[in-house]
């Protein structure tokens, strides 16, 4: 079974631009979560989607948004990029098991550099 | 919200020695505790996890223990090898709540431990 895939793997943008990152979950997984990883803050939760609805959101400004499609693929968008948005953006997928603990599987990430 | 503390931040051991990484959590609603290994340039990879109804779990050279009363859990790696060198993260999450539409569900991570195994 193929793992979580993320595209692109690397991106260079300038301040003020916007960016869209894509994530394809493991086949059969309905939940997609996004995390930002930086050396200073570590791994921080951005948001989670399943059934095309945002279910939970972390403490990030409204410039960070996302969506999920009917095939469970997800995109996240960052508008008006700032230097501090430079990070590794990770996507994780899981089965949705209400009332049970879910295992999240991560993709390789998209490395975003904002100049 | 949940807060996960992880110690130590760096750990250096000789090949063949054991390594122990410890984490504490704050939210009693957390009942799932995975450990991830992240190598340079890659995403985190699940290496072992434990659920709240289990006190210990072992998989070959890796073991995890959980003390729910004290709210702490630990990763133990025995007979370390150079390829064990990586950053290790602990995490905690609750079960997804049906009534809230699953809005409680997320992983909260520790800050990570850089493990170096010296040949």
Short mmCIF file of C-alpha atoms in Angstrom, two decimals:
data_model
loop_
_atom_site.label_atom_id
_atom_site.label_comp_id
_atom_site.label_asym_id
_atom_site.label_seq_id
_atom_site.Cartn_x
_atom_site.Cartn_y
_atom_site.Cartn_z
CA UNK A 1 0.00 0.00 0.00
CA UNK A 2 1.44 3.37 -0.97
CA UNK A 3 2.22 5.80 1.82
CA UNK A 4 1.26 9.41 2.25
CA UNK A 5 2.53 11.55 -0.61
CA UNK A 6 3.12 15.28 -0.59
CA UNK A 7 3.85 17.64 -3.43
CA UNK A 8 5.90 19.58 -4.06
CA UNK A 9 8.80 18.46 -1.89
CA UNK A 10 10.56 21.83 -1.98
CA UNK A 11 9.37 25.37 -2.56
CA UNK A 12 10.98 28.79 -2.54
CA UNK A 13 8.70 31.80 -2.32
CA UNK A 14 9.07 35.48 -1.50
CA UNK A 15 7.30 37.44 1.19
CA UNK A 16 3.76 38.41 0.31
CA UNK A 17 3.21 35.53 -2.09
CA UNK A 18 0.85 32.66 -1.47
CA UNK A 19 1.47 28.93 -1.68
CA UNK A 20 -0.60 25.77 -2.03
CA UNK A 21 0.65 22.39 -0.81
CA UNK A 22 -0.92 19.06 -1.66
CA UNK A 23 -1.31 15.81 0.25
CA UNK A 24 -2.61 12.41 -0.84
CA UNK A 25 -3.44 10.13 2.08
CA UNK A 26 -2.99 6.39 2.31
CA UNK A 27 -5.74 4.64 0.37
CA UNK A 28 -8.79 4.20 2.61
CA UNK A 29 -7.76 6.85 5.11
CA UNK A 30 -10.35 9.58 5.46
CA UNK A 31 -8.59 11.93 7.89
CA UNK A 32 -5.81 14.30 6.87
CA UNK A 33 -3.98 16.41 9.43
CA UNK A 34 -1.41 19.10 8.74
CA UNK A 35 1.53 20.03 10.95
CA UNK A 36 4.19 22.72 10.78
CA UNK A 37 7.68 21.76 11.90
CA UNK A 38 10.30 24.37 12.78
CA UNK A 39 13.52 24.10 14.82
CA UNK A 40 12.20 26.53 17.43
CA UNK A 41 8.59 25.39 17.87
CA UNK A 42 8.85 21.73 16.92
CA UNK A 43 5.82 19.96 15.46
CA UNK A 44 2.68 22.05 15.74
CA UNK A 45 -0.83 21.05 14.70
CA UNK A 46 -2.39 23.22 11.99
CA UNK A 47 -5.73 21.56 11.23
CA UNK A 48 -7.50 18.31 10.49
CA UNK A 49 -10.00 17.41 7.80
CA UNK A 50 -12.24 14.47 7.23
CA UNK A 51 -15.37 14.09 5.14
CA UNK A 52 -14.35 17.35 3.44
CA UNK A 53 -14.88 19.31 6.68
CA UNK A 54 -12.35 20.96 8.95
CA UNK A 55 -12.74 19.22 12.30
CA UNK A 56 -10.10 20.88 14.41
CA UNK A 57 -7.77 23.84 14.11
CA UNK A 58 -4.56 24.79 15.87
CA UNK A 59 -3.38 28.23 16.94
CA UNK A 60 -2.36 29.65 13.59
CA UNK A 61 -3.55 32.86 11.89
CA UNK A 62 -6.25 32.86 9.27
CA UNK A 63 -3.60 33.08 6.53
CA UNK A 64 -3.34 29.31 6.95
CA UNK A 65 -6.25 27.47 5.41
CA UNK A 66 -7.00 24.12 3.90
CA UNK A 67 -9.54 21.97 2.22
CA UNK A 68 -10.26 18.34 1.50
CA UNK A 69 -11.71 16.80 -1.62
CA UNK A 70 -14.17 13.95 -1.98
CA UNK A 71 -11.30 11.52 -2.65
CA UNK A 72 -9.74 12.55 0.72
CA UNK A 73 -6.86 14.40 -0.90
CA UNK A 74 -6.12 17.64 0.87
CA UNK A 75 -4.52 20.96 0.14
CA UNK A 76 -3.31 23.65 2.45
CA UNK A 77 -2.83 27.26 1.49
CA UNK A 78 -0.76 29.99 3.08
CA UNK A 79 -1.48 33.52 1.91
CA UNK A 80 0.65 36.63 2.33
CA UNK A 81 3.75 34.64 3.21
CA UNK A 82 6.03 35.85 5.99
CA UNK A 83 9.66 34.90 6.65
CA UNK A 84 8.52 33.00 9.74
CA UNK A 85 6.44 30.66 7.59
CA UNK A 86 9.62 28.94 6.45
CA UNK A 87 9.20 25.41 7.73
CA UNK A 88 8.65 21.77 6.92
CA UNK A 89 4.94 21.20 6.37
CA UNK A 90 3.87 17.67 7.16
CA UNK A 91 0.71 15.88 6.28
CA UNK A 92 -0.53 12.82 8.16
CA UNK A 93 -3.40 10.50 7.39
CA UNK A 94 -5.41 8.13 9.54
CA UNK A 95 -8.51 6.02 9.55
CA UNK A 96 -11.39 7.70 11.38
CA UNK A 97 -12.18 5.52 14.38
CA UNK A 98 -14.69 7.33 16.56
CA UNK A 99 -14.15 6.43 20.18
CA UNK A 100 -10.87 4.68 19.45
CA UNK A 101 -7.26 5.74 19.19
CA UNK A 102 -6.05 6.42 15.67
CA UNK A 103 -2.59 5.96 14.25
CA UNK A 104 -1.33 8.80 12.10
CA UNK A 105 1.08 8.13 9.25
CA UNK A 106 3.19 10.98 7.98
CA UNK A 107 4.32 11.96 4.53
CA UNK A 108 7.84 13.19 3.70
CA UNK A 109 6.83 16.84 4.01
CA UNK A 110 7.12 19.95 1.88
CA UNK A 111 10.08 22.16 2.72
CA UNK A 112 9.02 25.81 2.27
CA UNK A 113 11.57 28.60 2.24
CA UNK A 114 10.31 32.19 2.27
CA UNK A 115 12.80 34.83 1.16
CA UNK B 1 -5.02 21.97 26.06
CA UNK B 2 -2.54 19.12 26.16
CA UNK B 3 1.11 19.80 26.92
CA UNK B 4 3.82 17.18 26.33
CA UNK B 5 7.28 17.57 27.85
CA UNK B 6 10.14 15.43 26.52
CA UNK B 7 13.59 14.82 28.03
CA UNK B 8 16.43 14.82 27.31
CA UNK B 9 16.72 17.07 24.25
CA UNK B 10 19.97 15.36 23.23
CA UNK B 11 21.31 11.93 24.09
CA UNK B 12 24.61 10.40 23.09
CA UNK B 13 25.33 6.71 23.72
CA UNK B 14 27.88 4.13 22.68
CA UNK B 15 26.84 1.42 20.28
CA UNK B 16 25.38 -1.48 22.23
CA UNK B 17 24.26 0.65 25.16
CA UNK B 18 20.63 1.36 26.04
CA UNK B 19 18.84 4.66 25.50
CA UNK B 20 15.86 5.97 27.44
CA UNK B 21 13.69 8.96 26.51
CA UNK B 22 10.97 10.20 28.85
CA UNK B 23 7.79 12.18 28.29
CA UNK B 24 5.10 13.60 30.52
CA UNK B 25 1.66 14.81 29.50
CA UNK B 26 -0.95 16.97 31.17
CA UNK B 27 -4.39 16.02 29.81
CA UNK B 28 -5.97 13.01 31.47
CA UNK B 29 -8.16 12.59 28.36
CA UNK B 30 -5.11 11.47 26.37
CA UNK B 31 -5.10 7.73 25.91
CA UNK B 32 -2.88 7.06 22.90
CA UNK B 33 0.88 7.59 22.96
CA UNK B 34 2.89 7.04 19.77
CA UNK B 35 6.63 7.42 19.26
CA UNK B 36 8.06 8.63 15.98
CA UNK B 37 11.57 8.52 14.56
CA UNK B 38 12.59 11.24 12.13
CA UNK B 39 15.70 10.97 10.00
CA UNK B 40 17.22 13.90 8.19
CA UNK B 41 15.11 15.00 5.24
CA UNK B 42 12.27 12.62 6.01
CA UNK B 43 8.88 12.73 7.68
CA UNK B 44 8.30 11.18 11.13
CA UNK B 45 7.96 7.42 11.04
CA UNK B 46 5.93 5.55 13.65
CA UNK B 47 8.14 3.11 15.55
CA UNK B 48 5.89 2.01 18.40
CA UNK B 49 2.74 3.12 20.17
CA UNK B 50 0.89 2.31 23.35
CA UNK B 51 -2.71 2.63 24.40
CA UNK B 52 -3.96 3.53 27.85
CA UNK B 53 -5.17 0.06 28.69
CA UNK B 54 -1.63 -1.31 28.40
CA UNK B 55 1.31 -0.62 30.72
CA UNK B 56 4.13 -1.86 28.53
CA UNK B 57 4.71 -2.88 24.94
CA UNK B 58 7.79 -4.33 23.31
CA UNK B 59 8.89 -4.77 19.71
CA UNK B 60 12.32 -6.37 19.35
CA UNK B 61 14.83 -3.81 20.69
CA UNK B 62 12.23 -1.13 21.35
CA UNK B 63 9.88 -0.92 24.32
CA UNK B 64 7.50 1.68 25.65
CA UNK B 65 6.11 1.95 29.18
CA UNK B 66 3.14 3.99 30.34
CA UNK B 67 2.20 5.18 33.82
CA UNK B 68 -1.24 6.78 33.54
CA UNK B 69 -1.38 7.72 37.20
CA UNK B 70 1.81 9.74 36.96
CA UNK B 71 1.06 10.82 33.38
CA UNK B 72 4.35 9.76 31.96
CA UNK B 73 5.60 7.35 29.32
CA UNK B 74 9.06 6.30 28.19
CA UNK B 75 10.84 4.85 25.18
CA UNK B 76 13.57 2.28 25.74
CA UNK B 77 15.97 1.22 23.01
CA UNK B 78 18.33 -1.63 23.84
CA UNK B 79 21.50 -2.71 22.02
CA UNK B 80 21.62 0.58 20.15
CA UNK B 81 23.08 0.68 16.65
CA UNK B 82 24.41 3.61 14.59
CA UNK B 83 21.28 3.46 12.42
CA UNK B 84 19.20 4.28 15.49
CA UNK B 85 20.68 7.80 15.31
CA UNK B 86 17.80 10.19 14.59
CA UNK B 87 15.37 12.58 16.28
CA UNK B 88 12.70 10.84 18.34
CA UNK B 89 9.35 12.42 19.17
CA UNK B 90 6.75 11.36 21.67
CA UNK B 91 3.13 12.40 21.24
CA UNK B 92 -0.24 12.12 22.95
CA UNK B 93 -3.81 12.20 21.72
CA UNK B 94 -7.31 11.50 22.96
CA UNK B 95 -9.80 9.24 21.26
CA UNK B 96 -11.95 10.98 18.70
CA UNK B 97 -15.22 12.10 20.33
CA UNK B 98 -18.32 11.31 18.35
CA UNK B 99 -20.55 14.02 19.78
CA UNK B 100 -18.17 16.87 19.01
CA UNK B 101 -17.75 15.74 15.40
CA UNK B 102 -14.23 14.72 16.24
CA UNK B 103 -13.14 18.28 16.95
CA UNK B 104 -11.02 17.17 19.90
CA UNK B 105 -8.74 14.95 17.89
CA UNK B 106 -5.10 15.86 17.29
CA UNK B 107 -1.58 14.75 18.19
CA UNK B 108 0.41 16.92 20.60
CA UNK B 109 4.15 16.37 20.26
CA UNK B 110 7.12 16.70 22.57
CA UNK B 111 10.04 18.86 21.37
CA UNK B 112 12.10 15.86 20.30
CA UNK B 113 15.29 14.09 21.37
CA UNK B 114 18.34 13.95 19.13
CA UNK B 115 19.83 10.50 19.69
CA UNK B 116 23.39 9.90 18.56
CA UNK B 117 24.79 6.37 18.67
CA UNK B 118 28.58 6.39 18.47
CA UNK B 119 30.23 3.37 16.82
#
